[in-house]
Amino acid sequence: MTAISNKVINRLTLYHCLLKYTCKGNSFIASSKIADLLDLDDSLVRKDIALCGVLGHKKQGYVVAELKKSIEQKLGFSDRKEVFIIGAGRLGTALIHYADFKDYGIDILALFDNNPNKIGKEEGGKRIISLEKLPNLISRINIKNIILTVPPYAAQEVTDYAVKYGVRFIWNFTPTVLKVPKSVTVYNENVISSFMQMQNSKNK
Ligand code: NAD
């Protein structure tokens, strides 16, 4: 994927959801319709779509299937991204049950935990593995991505351990602000921040 800003990624992902669900069954869609539904500027939508290299048809707009496919290609949805989840609790197990991840190339291979009562059990068709086995599996399968869903107090220690053995991308669901080397990318996911943004947009 060529470098595009996170804001563009966010909007293209929303257009994709719109085409996949809301406009499923439509043959064509105009940029103005997308702009309307998402409360955006038509010119911004057209600019984003131009980045995907797809051309609209006069009066009818874009072919839905073509636009959807071109967004998938631009965002690399079909590139396989293998991931481990660390922390097989309420959130970790909820994520493993999210079937749509595979539509975006996100392939969760296993869950790790340190609770002996959980190790060996299955969740969402994946085995819960002892965290002690992480180094061996990382080196065997060359995994670079983890989803972190351990309690806040364990987050830094688990991060240091995973980074030591080769993890380079951490989708951090914990509220802990992680310290990592420059070679490691952390993306902090936070539903509270989304809620606050929603409240804030009502005040505009
Ligand atoms: P949970 O207690 O249900 O699950 C945590 C799991 O981590 C447990 O299975 C536990 O055994 C395991 N664990 C603990 N220490 C470990 C270690 N050192 N190594 C490996 N596994 C370990 O918690 P939860 O409700 O699933 O929440 C998980 C995390 O997600 C918490 O940090 C919580 O604050 C956070 N959270 C974030 C959001 C968000 O918006 N990003 C939303 C909800 C929860």
Tab-separated table of C-alpha atoms and ligand atoms in Angstrom:
chain	number	residue	atom	x	y	z
A	1	MET	CA	0.000	0.000	0.000
A	2	THR	CA	1.449	3.402	-0.941
A	3	ALA	CA	1.535	5.874	1.931
A	4	ILE	CA	-1.798	7.573	2.546
A	5	SER	CA	-2.894	9.431	5.641
A	6	ASN	CA	-4.836	7.790	8.456
A	7	LYS	CA	-7.732	10.149	7.789
A	8	VAL	CA	-7.950	8.903	4.191
A	9	ILE	CA	-7.706	5.288	5.373
A	10	ASN	CA	-10.534	5.994	7.810
A	11	ARG	CA	-12.771	7.494	5.116
A	12	LEU	CA	-11.997	4.815	2.507
A	13	THR	CA	-12.837	2.135	5.078
A	14	LEU	CA	-16.170	3.880	5.714
A	15	TYR	CA	-16.912	4.073	1.956
A	16	HIS	CA	-16.125	0.377	1.758
A	17	CYS	CA	-18.574	-0.425	4.596
A	18	LEU	CA	-21.193	1.652	2.840
A	19	LEU	CA	-20.720	-0.241	-0.427
A	20	LYS	CA	-20.546	-3.607	1.341
A	21	TYR	CA	-23.661	-3.221	3.482
A	22	THR	CA	-25.822	-0.128	2.946
A	23	CYS	CA	-25.528	-0.013	-0.857
A	24	LYS	CA	-25.312	-3.746	-1.394
A	25	GLY	CA	-27.431	-4.586	-4.445
A	26	ASN	CA	-26.990	-1.175	-6.087
A	27	SER	CA	-25.156	-1.129	-9.420
A	28	PHE	CA	-23.994	2.478	-9.329
A	29	ILE	CA	-23.322	5.093	-6.695
A	30	ALA	CA	-22.603	8.810	-7.055
A	31	SER	CA	-19.926	10.484	-4.966
A	32	SER	CA	-22.605	12.966	-3.841
A	33	LYS	CA	-24.631	10.063	-2.397
A	34	ILE	CA	-21.597	8.809	-0.437
A	35	ALA	CA	-20.914	12.362	0.724
A	36	ASP	CA	-24.540	12.756	1.801
A	37	LEU	CA	-24.686	9.506	3.741
A	38	LEU	CA	-21.413	10.203	5.544
A	39	ASP	CA	-21.894	13.927	5.987
A	40	LEU	CA	-18.766	14.793	3.989
A	41	ASP	CA	-17.883	17.156	1.162
A	42	ASP	CA	-18.501	15.726	-2.299
A	43	SER	CA	-15.153	17.112	-3.505
A	44	LEU	CA	-13.343	15.286	-0.660
A	45	VAL	CA	-15.065	12.003	-1.528
A	46	ARG	CA	-14.093	12.393	-5.202
A	47	LYS	CA	-10.502	13.172	-4.223
A	48	ASP	CA	-10.333	10.046	-2.020
A	49	ILE	CA	-11.807	7.881	-4.758
A	50	ALA	CA	-9.368	9.280	-7.312
A	51	LEU	CA	-6.563	7.895	-5.135
A	52	CYS	CA	-7.969	4.433	-5.818
A	53	GLY	CA	-7.692	4.990	-9.569
A	54	VAL	CA	-11.336	4.276	-10.350
A	55	LEU	CA	-13.275	6.419	-12.826
A	56	GLY	CA	-16.914	7.398	-12.545
A	57	HIS	CA	-19.502	7.221	-15.337
A	58	LYS	CA	-21.323	10.361	-16.407
A	59	LYS	CA	-24.642	10.801	-14.552
A	60	GLN	CA	-24.560	7.317	-12.975
A	61	GLY	CA	-21.441	7.663	-10.825
A	62	TYR	CA	-19.202	4.746	-9.901
A	63	VAL	CA	-19.853	1.049	-10.460
A	64	VAL	CA	-20.351	-0.191	-6.871
A	65	ALA	CA	-18.497	-3.491	-7.348
A	66	GLU	CA	-15.593	-1.756	-9.103
A	67	LEU	CA	-15.264	0.952	-6.469
A	68	LYS	CA	-15.453	-1.590	-3.653
A	69	LYS	CA	-12.724	-3.689	-5.278
A	70	SER	CA	-10.471	-0.705	-5.916
A	71	ILE	CA	-10.734	0.388	-2.262
A	72	GLU	CA	-9.870	-3.165	-1.208
A	73	GLN	CA	-6.794	-3.061	-3.438
A	74	LYS	CA	-5.746	0.398	-2.259
A	75	LEU	CA	-6.022	-0.567	1.408
A	76	GLY	CA	-4.510	-4.017	0.898
A	77	PHE	CA	-7.481	-5.935	2.294
A	78	SER	CA	-6.496	-9.044	0.368
A	79	ASP	CA	-2.910	-9.061	1.692
A	80	ARG	CA	-2.751	-11.663	4.439
A	81	LYS	CA	-1.879	-10.223	7.856
A	82	GLU	CA	-1.199	-12.885	10.450
A	83	VAL	CA	-1.877	-11.854	14.028
A	84	PHE	CA	-1.691	-13.257	17.551
A	85	ILE	CA	-3.988	-12.088	20.328
A	86	ILE	CA	-2.408	-11.830	23.773
A	87	GLY	CA	-4.995	-11.917	26.546
A	88	ALA	CA	-7.805	-14.440	26.119
A	89	GLY	CA	-10.268	-12.633	28.379
A	90	ARG	CA	-13.586	-10.938	27.575
A	91	LEU	CA	-12.202	-8.641	24.883
A	92	GLY	CA	-9.663	-11.036	23.360
A	93	THR	CA	-12.270	-13.750	22.971
A	94	ALA	CA	-14.831	-11.283	21.579
A	95	LEU	CA	-12.312	-10.275	18.905
A	96	ILE	CA	-11.530	-13.862	17.949
A	97	HIS	CA	-15.251	-14.348	17.275
A	98	TYR	CA	-15.387	-11.387	14.886
A	99	ALA	CA	-15.789	-13.286	11.634
A	100	ASP	CA	-15.347	-10.242	9.354
A	101	PHE	CA	-11.623	-9.887	10.137
A	102	LYS	CA	-10.916	-12.388	7.385
A	103	ASP	CA	-12.571	-10.105	4.799
A	104	TYR	CA	-9.782	-7.632	5.519
A	105	GLY	CA	-6.990	-10.191	5.354
A	106	ILE	CA	-6.625	-10.266	9.152
A	107	ASP	CA	-5.904	-13.831	10.107
A	108	ILE	CA	-5.846	-14.461	13.862
A	109	LEU	CA	-3.780	-17.590	14.303
A	110	ALA	CA	-3.899	-18.078	18.074
A	111	LEU	CA	-4.651	-16.578	21.465
A	112	PHE	CA	-2.132	-16.458	24.277
A	113	ASP	CA	-2.754	-16.227	27.989
A	114	ASN	CA	-0.955	-16.945	31.253
A	115	ASN	CA	-3.937	-18.388	33.118
A	116	PRO	CA	-3.417	-22.176	33.451
A	117	ASN	CA	-7.222	-22.663	33.542
A	118	LYS	CA	-7.528	-21.190	30.052
A	119	ILE	CA	-4.498	-22.734	28.354
A	120	GLY	CA	-5.405	-25.627	26.039
A	121	LYS	CA	-9.027	-24.553	25.700
A	122	GLU	CA	-10.442	-23.387	22.380
A	123	GLU	CA	-12.101	-20.113	21.579
A	124	GLY	CA	-13.512	-19.296	18.159
A	125	GLY	CA	-11.844	-22.384	16.753
A	126	LYS	CA	-8.398	-21.277	17.975
A	127	ARG	CA	-6.397	-22.794	20.777
A	128	ILE	CA	-5.402	-20.742	23.803
A	129	ILE	CA	-1.649	-21.142	24.167
A	130	SER	CA	0.654	-20.428	27.099
A	131	LEU	CA	2.466	-17.105	26.708
A	132	GLU	CA	5.709	-18.990	27.334
A	133	LYS	CA	5.346	-20.511	23.869
A	134	LEU	CA	5.188	-17.112	22.169
A	135	PRO	CA	8.932	-16.806	21.297
A	136	ASN	CA	9.010	-20.202	19.658
A	137	LEU	CA	5.867	-19.564	17.609
A	138	ILE	CA	6.971	-16.073	16.581
A	139	SER	CA	10.233	-17.413	15.221
A	140	ARG	CA	8.559	-20.404	13.515
A	141	ILE	CA	5.773	-18.459	11.796
A	142	ASN	CA	7.484	-15.046	11.679
A	143	ILE	CA	4.592	-13.137	13.236
A	144	LYS	CA	4.990	-9.375	13.447
A	145	ASN	CA	1.500	-8.311	14.637
A	146	ILE	CA	-0.221	-8.688	17.975
A	147	ILE	CA	-3.519	-7.571	19.408
A	148	LEU	CA	-2.969	-6.739	23.073
A	149	THR	CA	-5.910	-7.428	25.402
A	150	VAL	CA	-4.284	-8.143	28.762
A	151	PRO	CA	-5.126	-6.128	31.915
A	152	PRO	CA	-3.471	-2.687	32.088
A	153	TYR	CA	-0.990	-3.758	34.768
A	154	ALA	CA	0.397	-6.552	32.542
A	155	ALA	CA	0.525	-4.596	29.275
A	156	GLN	CA	4.082	-3.199	29.416
A	157	GLU	CA	5.656	-6.437	30.588
A	158	VAL	CA	3.892	-8.453	27.872
A	159	THR	CA	4.851	-5.827	25.280
A	160	ASP	CA	8.540	-5.944	26.241
A	161	TYR	CA	8.436	-9.730	25.996
A	162	ALA	CA	6.707	-9.749	22.582
A	163	VAL	CA	8.981	-7.034	21.165
A	164	LYS	CA	12.081	-8.881	22.411
A	165	TYR	CA	11.060	-11.856	20.279
A	166	GLY	CA	10.258	-9.919	17.102
A	167	VAL	CA	6.794	-8.348	17.291
A	168	ARG	CA	6.761	-5.050	15.366
A	169	PHE	CA	3.102	-3.944	15.309
A	170	ILE	CA	0.918	-3.748	18.420
A	171	TRP	CA	-2.793	-3.046	18.212
A	172	ASN	CA	-3.088	-1.948	21.809
A	173	PHE	CA	-6.568	-2.270	23.312
A	174	THR	CA	-5.279	-1.721	26.843
A	175	PRO	CA	-5.345	1.808	28.323
A	176	THR	CA	-1.635	1.528	29.147
A	177	VAL	CA	0.598	3.910	27.223
A	178	LEU	CA	3.297	1.570	26.010
A	179	LYS	CA	6.994	2.344	25.759
A	180	VAL	CA	8.490	0.694	22.695
A	181	PRO	CA	11.612	1.070	20.534
A	182	LYS	CA	11.322	3.251	17.408
A	183	SER	CA	11.195	0.162	15.199
A	184	VAL	CA	7.855	-0.830	16.772
A	185	THR	CA	4.485	0.669	15.857
A	186	VAL	CA	1.731	0.900	18.459
A	187	TYR	CA	-1.831	1.774	17.544
A	188	ASN	CA	-3.936	2.604	20.602
A	189	GLU	CA	-7.580	1.557	20.282
A	190	ASN	CA	-9.930	3.237	22.701
A	191	VAL	CA	-13.738	3.173	22.696
A	192	ILE	CA	-13.835	6.003	25.250
A	193	SER	CA	-12.063	8.306	22.804
A	194	SER	CA	-14.635	7.379	20.100
A	195	PHE	CA	-17.476	8.101	22.515
A	196	MET	CA	-15.958	11.470	23.439
A	197	GLN	CA	-15.547	12.339	19.746
A	198	MET	CA	-19.219	11.493	19.202
A	199	GLN	CA	-20.273	13.765	22.087
A	200	ASN	CA	-17.999	16.500	20.850
A	201	SER	CA	-19.416	16.372	17.314
A	202	LYS	CA	-22.923	16.964	18.766
A	203	ASN	CA	-21.664	20.209	20.315
A	204	LYS	CA	-20.495	21.631	16.976
B	1	NAD	P1	-10.083	-9.737	31.120
B	1	NAD	O1	-9.614	-9.648	32.527
B	1	NAD	O2	-11.381	-10.385	30.825
B	1	NAD	O3	-8.967	-10.486	30.226
B	1	NAD	C1	-7.587	-10.302	30.378
B	1	NAD	C2	-6.896	-11.616	30.035
B	1	NAD	O4	-5.494	-11.399	30.062
B	1	NAD	C3	-7.203	-12.733	31.032
B	1	NAD	O5	-7.570	-13.913	30.328
B	1	NAD	C4	-5.896	-12.924	31.793
B	1	NAD	O6	-5.692	-14.248	32.218
B	1	NAD	C5	-4.886	-12.511	30.744
B	1	NAD	N1	-3.607	-12.086	31.299
B	1	NAD	C6	-3.354	-11.383	32.439
B	1	NAD	N2	-2.033	-11.182	32.573
B	1	NAD	C7	-1.448	-11.783	31.534
B	1	NAD	C8	-0.083	-11.930	31.143
B	1	NAD	N3	0.925	-11.410	31.838
B	1	NAD	N4	0.174	-12.621	30.007
B	1	NAD	C9	-0.835	-13.159	29.279
B	1	NAD	N5	-2.143	-13.060	29.608
B	1	NAD	C10	-2.432	-12.355	30.721
B	1	NAD	O7	-10.037	-8.251	30.577
B	1	NAD	P2	-10.909	-7.637	29.362
B	1	NAD	O8	-12.183	-7.130	29.867
B	1	NAD	O9	-10.894	-8.614	28.213
B	1	NAD	O10	-10.027	-6.366	28.977
B	1	NAD	C11	-8.751	-6.556	28.414
B	1	NAD	C12	-8.035	-5.229	28.228
B	1	NAD	O11	-8.775	-4.420	27.311
B	1	NAD	C13	-7.938	-4.400	29.515
B	1	NAD	O12	-6.691	-3.766	29.524
B	1	NAD	C14	-9.072	-3.394	29.377
B	1	NAD	O13	-8.814	-2.202	30.096
B	1	NAD	C15	-9.044	-3.157	27.899
B	1	NAD	N6	-10.283	-2.654	27.277
B	1	NAD	C16	-10.118	-1.758	26.282
B	1	NAD	C17	-11.195	-1.289	25.584
B	1	NAD	C18	-10.915	-0.323	24.470
B	1	NAD	O14	-11.720	0.513	24.131
B	1	NAD	N7	-9.764	-0.400	23.845
B	1	NAD	C19	-12.474	-1.721	25.890
B	1	NAD	C20	-12.616	-2.643	26.898
B	1	NAD	C21	-11.508	-3.134	27.592
